[in-house]
């Protein structure tokens, strides 16, 4: 399996699925699965940088994940703080820029402070942009964008007839007003599930979707390259012939 370095996707997005099943299969607590998933995430961030991918987005915590147990949710955010505190120096050294997709104002205070430090300390980096979708939901994202445009229209700054798809995109979390990432060419979902789960619904209009049967904690560089190779094998016509 050889990748064409001239045809690498500029933006890869990943639905990191399977932490719970990985833990259940080993008879260990679910948080052990999330911890293993964090280690897998670090590997893929590093490998994305080496492959020359410019934008990597991972689905870390959805607006629906608050329905999980208090123990699990609390543990996930504690792991996030651990990841940031442990790996921030390496992210800076590797010129990685971290951005958040989603409203993280409601997450635990220690997690919020750790994230804000990461955002500040990597703000001027020019290498891989690592987007963490946190307290993120695709429908919520579109609703927020529409509300902002509605306010502009209500204030007389624009007319409804002037609203374009580009304007909607600009006010999404990935848009020029926020993370400024292009739509992903490739979306990977692990663990064999075949659905978007409210992830990048607007941006995924012409994304190639690759499903991996591997549970996220076992997702490694080799499987990542296999997914990219599958993307490169496809004929992307964007509705044309």
Backbone as JSON, one array per atom type, in Angstrom:
{
  "sequence": "XXXXXXXXXXXXXXXXXXXXXXXXXXXXXXXXXXXXXXXXXXXXXXXXXXXXXXXXXXXXXXXXXXXXXXXXXXXXXXXXXXXXXXXXXXXXXXXXXXXXXXXXXXXXXXXXXXXXXXXXXXXXXXXXXXXXXXXXXXXXXXXXXXXXXXXXXXXXXXXXXXXXXXXXXXXXXXXXXXXXXXXXXXXXXXXXXXXXXXXXXXXXXXXXXXXXXXXXXXXXXXXXXXXXXXXXXXXXXXXXX",
  "N": [[0.85, -1.18, 0.0], [0.83, 1.99, -1.1], [0.96, 5.42, -0.65], [-0.1, 8.23, -2.55], [1.62, 11.03, -2.46], [1.07, 13.4, -3.65], [-1.63, 13.57, -3.76], [-2.83, 13.8, -1.32], [-5.39, 14.17, 1.12], [-6.46, 17.43, 2.07], [-7.85, 17.98, 4.37], [-8.74, 15.88, 6.92], [-11.25, 14.22, 8.69], [-12.29, 12.61, 11.66], [-14.39, 10.23, 13.14], [-14.16, 9.04, 16.14], [-14.72, 6.06, 17.18], [-15.68, 3.39, 19.34], [-14.39, 3.06, 21.78], [-15.72, 2.24, 24.16], [-16.6, -0.38, 23.53], [-14.14, -1.58, 23.09], [-13.1, -1.55, 25.69], [-15.02, -3.11, 27.01], [-14.67, -5.56, 25.76], [-12.3, -6.33, 26.86], [-12.83, -6.54, 29.46], [-12.54, -4.36, 31.19], [-12.87, -1.14, 32.88], [-14.89, 1.44, 31.27], [-13.58, 3.88, 31.1], [-10.95, 3.16, 30.81], [-10.93, 2.43, 28.18], [-11.37, 4.91, 27.0], [-9.04, 6.17, 27.75], [-7.14, 4.65, 26.35], [-8.01, 5.34, 23.85], [-7.28, 8.04, 23.74], [-4.52, 7.78, 23.54], [-4.35, 6.61, 21.02], [-5.33, 8.7, 19.51], [-3.28, 10.61, 19.8], [-1.22, 9.35, 18.36], [-2.28, 9.46, 15.77], [-2.51, 12.18, 15.31], [0.22, 12.87, 15.27], [1.03, 11.34, 13.06], [-0.5, 12.37, 11.0], [0.63, 14.87, 10.73], [3.17, 14.14, 9.79], [2.47, 13.08, 7.33], [1.76, 15.27, 5.93], [-0.77, 16.35, 6.0], [-3.02, 19.02, 6.27], [-5.17, 19.83, 7.88], [-6.74, 18.34, 10.6], [-9.52, 16.91, 12.04], [-11.08, 15.79, 14.95], [-13.7, 13.96, 16.47], [-14.45, 14.51, 19.53], [-16.22, 14.91, 21.71], [-19.61, 14.91, 21.82], [-22.65, 16.92, 21.56], [-24.61, 15.26, 22.39], [-23.38, 13.49, 24.07], [-23.53, 14.2, 26.73], [-25.52, 12.76, 27.87], [-24.49, 10.5, 28.92], [-23.17, 8.65, 31.78], [-22.45, 10.48, 34.81], [-19.99, 9.88, 35.92], [-18.55, 8.83, 33.73], [-18.52, 10.99, 31.91], [-17.2, 12.95, 33.44], [-14.75, 11.66, 33.72], [-13.84, 11.59, 31.07], [-13.32, 14.3, 30.55], [-11.32, 14.78, 32.43], [-9.32, 13.18, 31.37], [-8.84, 14.61, 29.07], [-7.64, 16.93, 30.09], [-5.32, 15.76, 31.09], [-4.13, 14.88, 28.7], [-3.64, 17.35, 27.42], [-1.93, 18.67, 29.27], [0.22, 16.94, 29.3], [1.11, 16.72, 26.65], [1.32, 19.21, 25.48], [3.75, 20.66, 25.15], [5.02, 19.13, 23.18], [3.23, 19.46, 21.05], [3.61, 22.16, 20.53], [6.33, 22.18, 19.82], [6.17, 20.71, 17.48], [4.89, 22.42, 15.83], [2.12, 22.44, 15.72], [-1.18, 23.61, 15.47], [-3.86, 24.21, 17.57], [-7.37, 24.1, 17.52], [-10.74, 24.64, 18.63], [-13.81, 23.13, 17.93], [-17.03, 23.88, 18.56], [-19.06, 24.67, 21.47], [-17.34, 25.24, 24.16], [-17.69, 26.43, 26.56], [-19.23, 25.43, 28.59], [-18.01, 23.25, 29.72], [-16.19, 21.42, 32.33], [-14.35, 23.53, 34.62], [-11.53, 23.21, 35.0], [-10.82, 21.78, 32.74], [-11.54, 23.59, 30.76], [-9.75, 25.72, 31.26], [-7.31, 24.46, 30.74], [-7.6, 23.91, 28.02], [-7.84, 26.5, 26.97], [-5.32, 27.52, 27.51], [-3.83, 25.91, 25.81], [-4.86, 26.72, 23.32], [-3.98, 29.38, 23.3], [-1.18, 29.06, 23.44], [-0.54, 27.71, 21.12], [-1.42, 29.28, 19.11], [-0.06, 30.79, 17.14], [1.2, 28.92, 15.61], [2.05, 27.24, 12.55], [1.81, 24.82, 11.3], [0.29, 21.62, 11.05], [-3.2, 21.92, 11.53], [-5.05, 21.17, 14.23], [-8.14, 20.27, 14.92], [-10.4, 20.02, 17.54], [-13.39, 18.63, 18.06], [-15.65, 19.52, 20.32], [-18.13, 19.26, 22.72], [-19.84, 19.41, 20.59], [-22.18, 19.58, 17.92], [-23.61, 18.81, 14.82], [-26.15, 19.77, 13.86], [-26.69, 21.74, 15.75], [-24.57, 23.45, 15.2], [-25.19, 24.37, 12.58], [-27.61, 25.66, 13.14], [-26.71, 27.74, 14.82], [-25.19, 29.21, 13.0], [-27.17, 30.04, 11.2], [-28.72, 31.63, 12.91], [-26.94, 33.77, 13.42], [-26.77, 34.92, 10.89], [-29.43, 35.61, 10.61], [-29.64, 37.59, 12.56], [-28.01, 39.57, 11.43], [-29.54, 40.15, 9.2], [-31.87, 41.09, 10.42], [-30.89, 43.39, 11.58], [-30.53, 44.9, 9.41], [-28.17, 44.77, 7.99], [-27.69, 42.95, 6.01], [-29.69, 41.57, 3.34], [-32.23, 39.02, 3.28], [-32.19, 37.8, 0.77], [-29.6, 38.02, -0.01], [-28.16, 36.1, 1.28], [-25.89, 33.47, 1.06], [-24.58, 30.15, 0.3], [-21.88, 30.17, 0.94], [-21.8, 32.15, 2.9], [-23.25, 30.97, 4.97], [-21.46, 28.9, 5.5], [-19.27, 30.36, 6.41], [-19.92, 31.09, 9.03], [-20.02, 28.75, 10.42], [-18.54, 26.43, 12.79], [-16.22, 25.55, 11.6], [-15.75, 27.56, 9.83], [-14.6, 30.66, 8.23], [-14.86, 32.59, 10.15], [-14.22, 31.33, 12.46], [-12.61, 28.44, 12.98], [-11.59, 28.29, 10.43], [-11.23, 26.16, 8.49], [-11.12, 24.09, 5.58], [-13.82, 22.25, 3.95], [-13.94, 18.79, 4.85], [-12.18, 16.46, 2.86], [-12.07, 13.79, 3.35], [-13.76, 11.63, 5.52], [-13.41, 9.59, 8.24], [-14.73, 6.79, 9.89], [-14.49, 4.8, 12.71], [-14.75, 1.43, 14.05], [-16.7, 0.16, 12.57], [-19.29, 1.18, 12.39], [-21.88, 2.78, 10.48], [-22.64, 5.69, 10.01], [-23.12, 9.26, 10.36], [-23.59, 10.5, 12.77], [-24.36, 13.15, 13.59], [-22.23, 14.78, 12.88], [-20.33, 17.23, 11.39], [-22.3, 17.91, 9.43], [-23.1, 19.78, 7.43], [-20.64, 20.29, 6.19], [-19.94, 17.84, 5.18], [-20.99, 17.37, 2.7], [-19.79, 16.63, 0.21], [-17.85, 14.92, 1.04], [-15.65, 12.11, 1.05], [-16.44, 9.06, 2.51], [-15.02, 6.77, 4.64], [-15.17, 3.65, 6.11], [-13.87, 2.04, 8.89], [-13.33, -1.11, 10.33], [-11.95, -1.38, 12.62], [-11.67, -0.94, 16.11], [-11.5, 2.2, 17.8], [-9.31, 2.55, 19.8], [-7.47, 0.7, 18.82], [-6.8, 1.65, 16.38], [-4.34, 2.4, 14.17], [-1.29, 3.74, 12.67], [-0.92, 2.3, 10.3], [-3.52, 1.38, 9.62], [-4.7, 3.83, 9.31], [-3.37, 4.83, 7.06], [-4.3, 2.96, 5.25], [-6.98, 3.71, 5.05], [-6.7, 6.26, 3.93], [-5.56, 5.52, 1.51], [-7.72, 4.16, 0.38], [-9.44, 6.31, 0.02], [-7.94, 7.71, -1.9], [-8.22, 6.02, -4.03], [-10.69, 6.44, -5.09], [-13.0, 7.89, -7.46], [-13.65, 11.11, -7.6], [-16.36, 12.92, -8.37], [-18.12, 14.96, -7.78], [-20.87, 15.24, -8.33], [-20.82, 15.41, -11.05], [-20.29, 13.82, -14.28]],
  "CA": [[0.0, 0.0, 0.0], [1.66, 3.18, -1.23], [0.15, 6.62, -0.79], [0.32, 9.25, -3.49], [1.82, 12.24, -1.66], [0.52, 14.55, -4.38], [-3.09, 13.51, -3.7], [-3.24, 13.68, 0.07], [-6.48, 15.09, 1.49], [-6.03, 18.58, 2.87], [-8.56, 17.94, 5.65], [-9.29, 14.58, 7.33], [-12.06, 14.26, 9.91], [-12.42, 11.25, 12.19], [-15.33, 9.88, 14.21], [-13.38, 8.07, 16.92], [-15.76, 5.23, 17.78], [-15.33, 2.04, 19.76], [-13.68, 3.0, 23.07], [-16.48, 1.44, 25.13], [-16.56, -1.79, 23.13], [-12.77, -2.03, 23.32], [-12.98, -1.81, 27.13], [-15.89, -4.23, 27.36], [-14.04, -6.79, 25.26], [-11.15, -6.67, 27.71], [-13.3, -6.64, 30.84], [-12.0, -3.26, 31.98], [-13.8, 0.01, 32.9], [-14.99, 2.21, 30.03], [-12.58, 4.95, 31.08], [-9.71, 2.58, 30.28], [-11.07, 2.53, 26.74], [-11.17, 6.3, 26.61], [-7.61, 6.46, 27.91], [-6.47, 4.04, 25.2], [-8.4, 6.14, 22.7], [-6.45, 9.25, 23.75], [-3.2, 7.41, 23.03], [-4.51, 6.43, 19.58], [-5.48, 10.05, 18.94], [-1.95, 11.23, 19.74], [-0.49, 8.74, 17.24], [-2.83, 9.9, 14.49], [-2.1, 13.58, 15.16], [1.63, 12.85, 14.86], [1.18, 10.77, 11.71], [-1.09, 13.33, 10.07], [1.65, 15.89, 10.52], [4.22, 13.55, 8.96], [1.93, 12.85, 5.99], [1.54, 16.55, 5.27], [-2.18, 16.76, 6.07], [-3.04, 20.38, 6.82], [-6.23, 19.97, 8.88], [-7.26, 17.1, 11.17], [-10.59, 17.15, 13.0], [-11.53, 14.59, 15.65], [-14.97, 14.1, 17.19], [-14.05, 14.12, 20.88], [-17.34, 14.89, 22.65], [-20.76, 15.49, 21.12], [-23.69, 17.52, 22.4], [-25.42, 14.16, 22.91], [-22.62, 12.68, 25.03], [-23.88, 14.57, 28.11], [-26.48, 11.78, 28.36], [-23.77, 9.4, 29.57], [-23.09, 8.77, 33.24], [-21.62, 11.57, 35.34], [-18.65, 9.34, 36.11], [-17.88, 8.71, 32.44], [-18.31, 12.33, 31.37], [-16.15, 13.57, 34.24], [-13.5, 10.98, 33.4], [-13.41, 12.01, 29.74], [-12.73, 15.64, 30.63], [-10.06, 14.66, 33.16], [-8.35, 12.66, 30.41], [-8.51, 15.7, 28.17], [-6.66, 17.76, 30.8], [-4.08, 14.99, 31.12], [-3.55, 14.93, 27.35], [-3.14, 18.7, 27.16], [-0.79, 18.96, 30.13], [1.35, 16.06, 28.97], [1.56, 16.78, 25.25], [1.33, 20.57, 24.95], [5.1, 21.03, 24.7], [5.29, 18.44, 21.91], [2.42, 20.11, 20.02], [4.28, 23.43, 20.2], [7.58, 21.86, 19.11], [5.83, 20.2, 16.15], [4.23, 23.51, 15.09], [0.7, 22.11, 15.58], [-2.11, 24.64, 15.94], [-5.08, 23.58, 18.09], [-8.6, 24.89, 17.52], [-11.89, 23.92, 19.18], [-15.09, 23.24, 17.25], [-18.08, 23.65, 19.54], [-19.17, 25.6, 22.6], [-16.69, 24.59, 25.3], [-17.86, 27.27, 27.75], [-19.98, 24.71, 29.63], [-17.28, 22.08, 30.21], [-15.58, 21.69, 33.64], [-13.46, 24.69, 34.61], [-10.12, 22.84, 34.82], [-10.66, 21.41, 31.33], [-11.62, 24.83, 29.97], [-8.5, 26.46, 31.44], [-6.25, 23.74, 30.03], [-7.81, 24.11, 26.59], [-7.56, 27.9, 26.62], [-3.86, 27.65, 27.5], [-3.37, 25.27, 24.57], [-5.23, 27.6, 22.21], [-3.09, 30.55, 23.33], [0.22, 28.71, 23.22], [-0.35, 27.2, 19.75], [-2.15, 30.18, 18.21], [0.76, 31.28, 16.03], [1.82, 27.81, 14.89], [1.66, 27.25, 11.13], [1.8, 23.48, 10.75], [-1.0, 20.93, 11.1], [-4.24, 22.47, 12.39], [-5.72, 20.06, 14.91], [-9.44, 20.71, 15.42], [-11.05, 19.11, 18.47], [-14.84, 18.89, 18.14], [-15.91, 19.33, 21.75], [-19.49, 19.75, 22.93], [-20.15, 19.76, 19.2], [-23.26, 18.9, 17.22], [-23.77, 19.38, 13.49], [-27.38, 20.55, 13.76], [-26.49, 22.93, 16.58], [-23.64, 24.31, 14.47], [-25.94, 25.02, 11.49], [-28.57, 26.57, 13.78], [-25.97, 28.93, 15.28], [-24.83, 30.0, 11.82], [-28.39, 30.67, 10.68], [-29.1, 32.7, 13.84], [-26.07, 34.92, 13.21], [-27.2, 35.56, 9.65], [-30.75, 36.21, 10.86], [-29.41, 38.84, 13.28], [-27.51, 40.55, 10.46], [-30.67, 40.57, 8.37], [-32.78, 41.88, 11.26], [-30.25, 44.68, 11.81], [-30.47, 45.61, 8.13], [-26.83, 44.73, 7.4], [-27.85, 42.18, 4.78], [-31.06, 41.17, 3.07], [-32.31, 37.56, 3.2], [-31.86, 37.36, -0.58], [-28.14, 38.06, -0.18], [-27.53, 34.98, 1.99], [-25.38, 32.43, 0.18], [-24.0, 28.99, 0.98], [-20.59, 30.58, 1.5], [-22.05, 32.91, 4.12], [-23.59, 29.98, 5.99], [-20.21, 28.2, 5.84], [-18.37, 31.25, 7.14], [-20.29, 31.18, 10.43], [-19.92, 27.45, 11.07], [-17.34, 26.34, 13.62], [-15.07, 25.38, 10.71], [-15.72, 28.65, 8.88], [-13.56, 31.69, 8.31], [-15.03, 33.37, 11.38], [-13.8, 30.51, 13.61], [-11.4, 27.64, 12.77], [-11.1, 28.52, 9.06], [-10.81, 24.91, 7.86], [-11.94, 23.72, 4.43], [-14.62, 21.04, 4.15], [-13.06, 17.61, 4.78], [-12.28, 15.56, 1.71], [-12.18, 12.42, 3.86], [-14.25, 11.39, 6.88], [-13.19, 8.2, 8.66], [-15.41, 6.35, 11.11], [-13.96, 3.52, 13.16], [-15.59, 0.44, 14.74], [-17.65, -0.47, 11.67], [-20.59, 1.84, 12.33], [-22.04, 3.48, 9.21], [-23.49, 6.87, 10.16], [-22.35, 10.46, 10.68], [-23.81, 10.85, 14.18], [-24.46, 14.59, 13.82], [-20.87, 15.29, 12.75], [-19.99, 17.96, 10.17], [-23.38, 17.61, 8.49], [-23.02, 20.69, 6.29], [-19.34, 20.18, 5.54], [-19.76, 16.49, 4.62], [-21.79, 17.24, 1.48], [-19.06, 15.88, -0.81], [-16.74, 14.18, 1.64], [-15.57, 10.65, 0.9], [-16.56, 8.43, 3.82], [-14.36, 5.46, 4.72], [-15.49, 2.95, 7.36], [-12.89, 1.07, 9.37], [-13.88, -2.04, 11.33], [-11.06, -1.36, 13.78], [-12.08, -0.09, 17.23], [-10.6, 3.35, 17.82], [-8.03, 2.4, 20.5], [-6.56, -0.13, 18.03], [-6.58, 2.33, 15.1], [-2.94, 2.79, 14.15], [-0.81, 4.43, 11.47], [-1.12, 1.44, 9.13], [-4.93, 1.43, 9.26], [-4.94, 5.2, 8.86], [-2.9, 4.91, 5.68], [-5.22, 2.17, 4.41], [-8.17, 4.54, 4.82], [-6.33, 7.31, 2.98], [-5.38, 4.86, 0.22], [-9.05, 3.93, -0.17], [-9.89, 7.62, -0.45], [-7.22, 8.05, -3.13], [-8.65, 5.11, -5.11], [-12.03, 6.8, -5.54], [-13.15, 8.91, -8.49], [-14.49, 12.14, -7.01], [-16.99, 13.63, -9.49], [-18.88, 16.11, -7.27], [-22.15, 15.34, -9.01], [-20.65, 15.37, -12.5], [-20.19, 12.48, -14.88]],
  "C": [[0.89, 1.24, 0.0], [0.77, 4.38, -1.46], [0.77, 7.55, -1.81], [0.42, 10.57, -2.72], [1.29, 13.49, -2.36], [-1.0, 14.6, -4.32], [-3.6, 13.31, -2.27], [-4.42, 14.61, 0.34], [-5.93, 16.24, 2.32], [-6.63, 18.52, 4.27], [-9.14, 16.54, 5.85], [-10.05, 14.77, 8.62], [-12.32, 12.83, 10.37], [-13.46, 11.18, 13.3], [-14.68, 8.73, 14.97], [-14.35, 7.19, 17.72], [-15.2, 3.88, 18.21], [-14.59, 1.93, 21.07], [-14.38, 2.1, 24.07], [-16.43, -0.04, 24.81], [-15.17, -2.39, 23.33], [-12.6, -2.39, 24.79], [-13.8, -3.02, 27.54], [-15.28, -5.55, 26.94], [-12.88, -7.25, 26.1], [-11.54, -6.76, 29.18], [-12.76, -5.57, 31.75], [-12.99, -2.1, 31.96], [-13.77, 0.8, 31.6], [-13.93, 3.31, 29.94], [-11.22, 4.45, 30.61], [-9.75, 2.63, 28.76], [-10.85, 3.94, 26.25], [-9.69, 6.69, 26.73], [-6.81, 5.89, 26.73], [-6.79, 4.82, 23.92], [-7.6, 7.43, 22.6], [-5.06, 8.95, 23.19], [-3.25, 7.21, 21.51], [-4.61, 7.78, 18.89], [-4.12, 10.73, 18.79], [-1.15, 10.67, 18.57], [-0.96, 9.29, 15.9], [-2.54, 11.38, 14.25], [-0.66, 13.64, 14.65], [1.77, 12.38, 13.42], [0.58, 11.69, 10.66], [-0.08, 14.41, 9.72], [2.73, 15.37, 9.59], [3.76, 13.36, 7.52], [1.67, 14.16, 5.24], [0.09, 16.97, 5.2], [-2.24, 18.1, 6.8], [-4.06, 20.57, 7.94], [-6.69, 18.57, 9.31], [-8.31, 17.47, 12.2], [-11.01, 15.83, 13.63], [-12.78, 14.91, 16.45], [-14.74, 13.6, 18.61], [-15.22, 14.0, 21.84], [-18.5, 15.62, 21.99], [-21.74, 16.13, 22.1], [-24.58, 16.45, 23.02], [-24.71, 13.35, 23.99], [-22.88, 13.05, 26.49], [-24.87, 13.58, 28.71], [-25.8, 10.61, 29.08], [-23.66, 9.65, 31.07], [-22.17, 9.91, 33.64], [-20.17, 11.11, 35.48], [-17.88, 9.3, 34.79], [-17.57, 10.08, 31.86], [-17.18, 13.03, 32.11], [-14.79, 12.97, 33.9], [-12.95, 11.4, 32.04], [-12.72, 13.37, 29.8], [-11.43, 15.64, 31.43], [-8.96, 14.13, 32.24], [-7.9, 13.74, 29.44], [-7.47, 16.62, 28.81], [-5.31, 17.05, 30.83], [-3.37, 15.06, 29.78], [-2.92, 16.29, 27.09], [-1.88, 18.97, 27.98], [0.45, 18.16, 29.75], [1.95, 16.38, 27.6], [1.64, 18.19, 24.68], [2.7, 20.95, 24.41], [5.41, 20.39, 23.34], [4.48, 19.07, 20.77], [3.07, 21.41, 19.57], [5.54, 23.16, 19.39], [7.3, 21.39, 17.68], [5.03, 21.2, 15.32], [2.75, 23.21, 14.83], [-0.15, 23.23, 16.18], [-3.41, 23.96, 16.35], [-6.24, 24.56, 18.02], [-9.72, 24.0, 18.08], [-13.11, 24.18, 18.3], [-16.17, 22.92, 18.27], [-18.03, 24.67, 20.67], [-18.59, 24.93, 23.84], [-16.85, 25.39, 26.59], [-18.53, 26.52, 28.9], [-19.22, 23.51, 30.19], [-16.65, 22.42, 31.56], [-14.47, 22.73, 33.56], [-12.01, 24.31, 34.38], [-9.85, 22.44, 33.37], [-10.66, 22.65, 30.45], [-10.32, 25.61, 30.06], [-7.35, 25.8, 30.69], [-6.37, 23.94, 28.52], [-7.44, 25.53, 26.17], [-6.06, 28.17, 26.61], [-3.29, 27.06, 26.22], [-3.66, 26.15, 23.36], [-4.28, 28.81, 22.13], [-1.68, 30.17, 22.89], [0.49, 28.18, 21.81], [-0.92, 28.13, 18.69], [-1.35, 30.58, 16.98], [1.47, 30.17, 15.26], [1.24, 27.72, 13.48], [1.64, 25.87, 10.49], [0.4, 22.88, 10.74], [-1.96, 21.69, 12.01], [-5.06, 21.32, 12.92], [-7.0, 20.59, 15.54], [-10.04, 19.64, 16.33], [-12.52, 19.5, 18.56], [-15.3, 18.5, 19.53], [-17.23, 20.01, 22.11], [-20.03, 20.25, 21.59], [-21.32, 18.94, 18.7], [-23.48, 19.58, 15.88], [-25.02, 20.23, 13.33], [-27.28, 21.84, 14.57], [-25.6, 23.93, 15.86], [-24.37, 25.07, 13.35], [-26.93, 26.02, 12.06], [-27.89, 27.85, 14.22], [-25.61, 29.83, 14.09], [-26.04, 30.75, 11.27], [-28.84, 31.81, 11.59], [-28.25, 33.95, 13.63], [-26.46, 35.67, 11.94], [-28.56, 36.24, 9.82], [-30.6, 37.54, 11.61], [-28.92, 39.94, 12.35], [-28.63, 41.07, 9.58], [-31.63, 41.45, 9.17], [-32.23, 43.28, 11.51], [-30.1, 45.49, 10.52], [-29.1, 45.6, 7.48], [-26.8, 43.92, 6.11], [-29.34, 41.94, 4.56], [-31.1, 39.65, 2.98], [-31.9, 37.03, 1.82], [-30.35, 37.32, -0.84], [-27.44, 36.87, 0.46], [-27.15, 33.88, 1.01], [-24.87, 31.24, 0.99], [-22.66, 29.36, 1.62], [-20.76, 31.34, 2.81], [-22.44, 31.98, 5.26], [-22.31, 29.28, 6.46], [-19.3, 29.06, 6.71], [-18.66, 31.27, 8.64], [-20.4, 29.81, 11.11], [-18.65, 27.43, 11.93], [-16.09, 26.18, 12.77], [-14.83, 26.58, 9.82], [-14.65, 29.7, 9.14], [-13.67, 32.54, 9.56], [-14.56, 32.61, 12.62], [-12.51, 29.74, 13.3], [-10.79, 27.81, 11.39], [-10.47, 27.26, 8.45], [-11.68, 24.62, 6.65], [-12.81, 22.51, 4.77], [-13.72, 19.81, 4.03], [-13.28, 16.82, 3.51], [-12.56, 14.14, 2.16], [-12.7, 12.43, 5.29], [-14.1, 9.9, 7.16], [-14.04, 7.93, 9.89], [-14.89, 4.97, 11.46], [-15.07, 2.67, 13.78], [-16.7, -0.14, 13.88], [-19.02, 0.16, 11.6], [-20.68, 2.71, 11.07], [-23.06, 4.6, 9.38], [-22.6, 8.05, 10.57], [-22.52, 10.92, 12.12], [-23.71, 12.35, 14.45], [-23.09, 15.28, 13.74], [-20.66, 15.95, 11.4], [-21.04, 17.77, 9.07], [-23.34, 18.5, 7.25], [-21.74, 20.43, 5.49], [-19.16, 18.85, 4.81], [-20.46, 16.3, 3.28], [-21.09, 16.42, 0.39], [-17.83, 15.18, -0.24], [-16.81, 12.71, 1.24], [-15.59, 10.06, 2.3], [-15.95, 7.03, 3.76], [-14.65, 4.87, 6.1], [-14.39, 1.95, 7.68], [-13.55, 0.19, 10.42], [-13.08, -2.04, 12.62], [-11.65, -0.45, 14.87], [-11.04, 1.0, 17.43], [-9.3, 3.13, 18.6], [-7.01, 1.55, 19.74], [-6.25, 0.49, 16.67], [-5.16, 2.88, 15.08], [-2.57, 3.44, 12.81], [-1.06, 3.61, 10.2], [-2.58, 1.48, 8.67], [-5.31, 2.82, 8.75], [-4.52, 5.34, 7.39], [-3.77, 4.08, 4.75], [-6.46, 2.98, 4.07], [-7.88, 5.65, 3.81], [-6.14, 6.72, 1.59], [-6.74, 4.56, -0.43], [-9.64, 5.23, -0.7], [-9.24, 7.95, -1.79], [-7.65, 7.19, -4.31], [-9.99, 5.52, -5.72], [-12.0, 7.91, -6.59], [-14.14, 9.95, -7.98], [-15.05, 13.03, -8.12], [-17.82, 14.82, -9.05], [-20.17, 16.34, -8.04], [-22.04, 15.34, -10.52], [-20.55, 13.95, -13.01], [-18.75, 12.02, -14.94]]
}
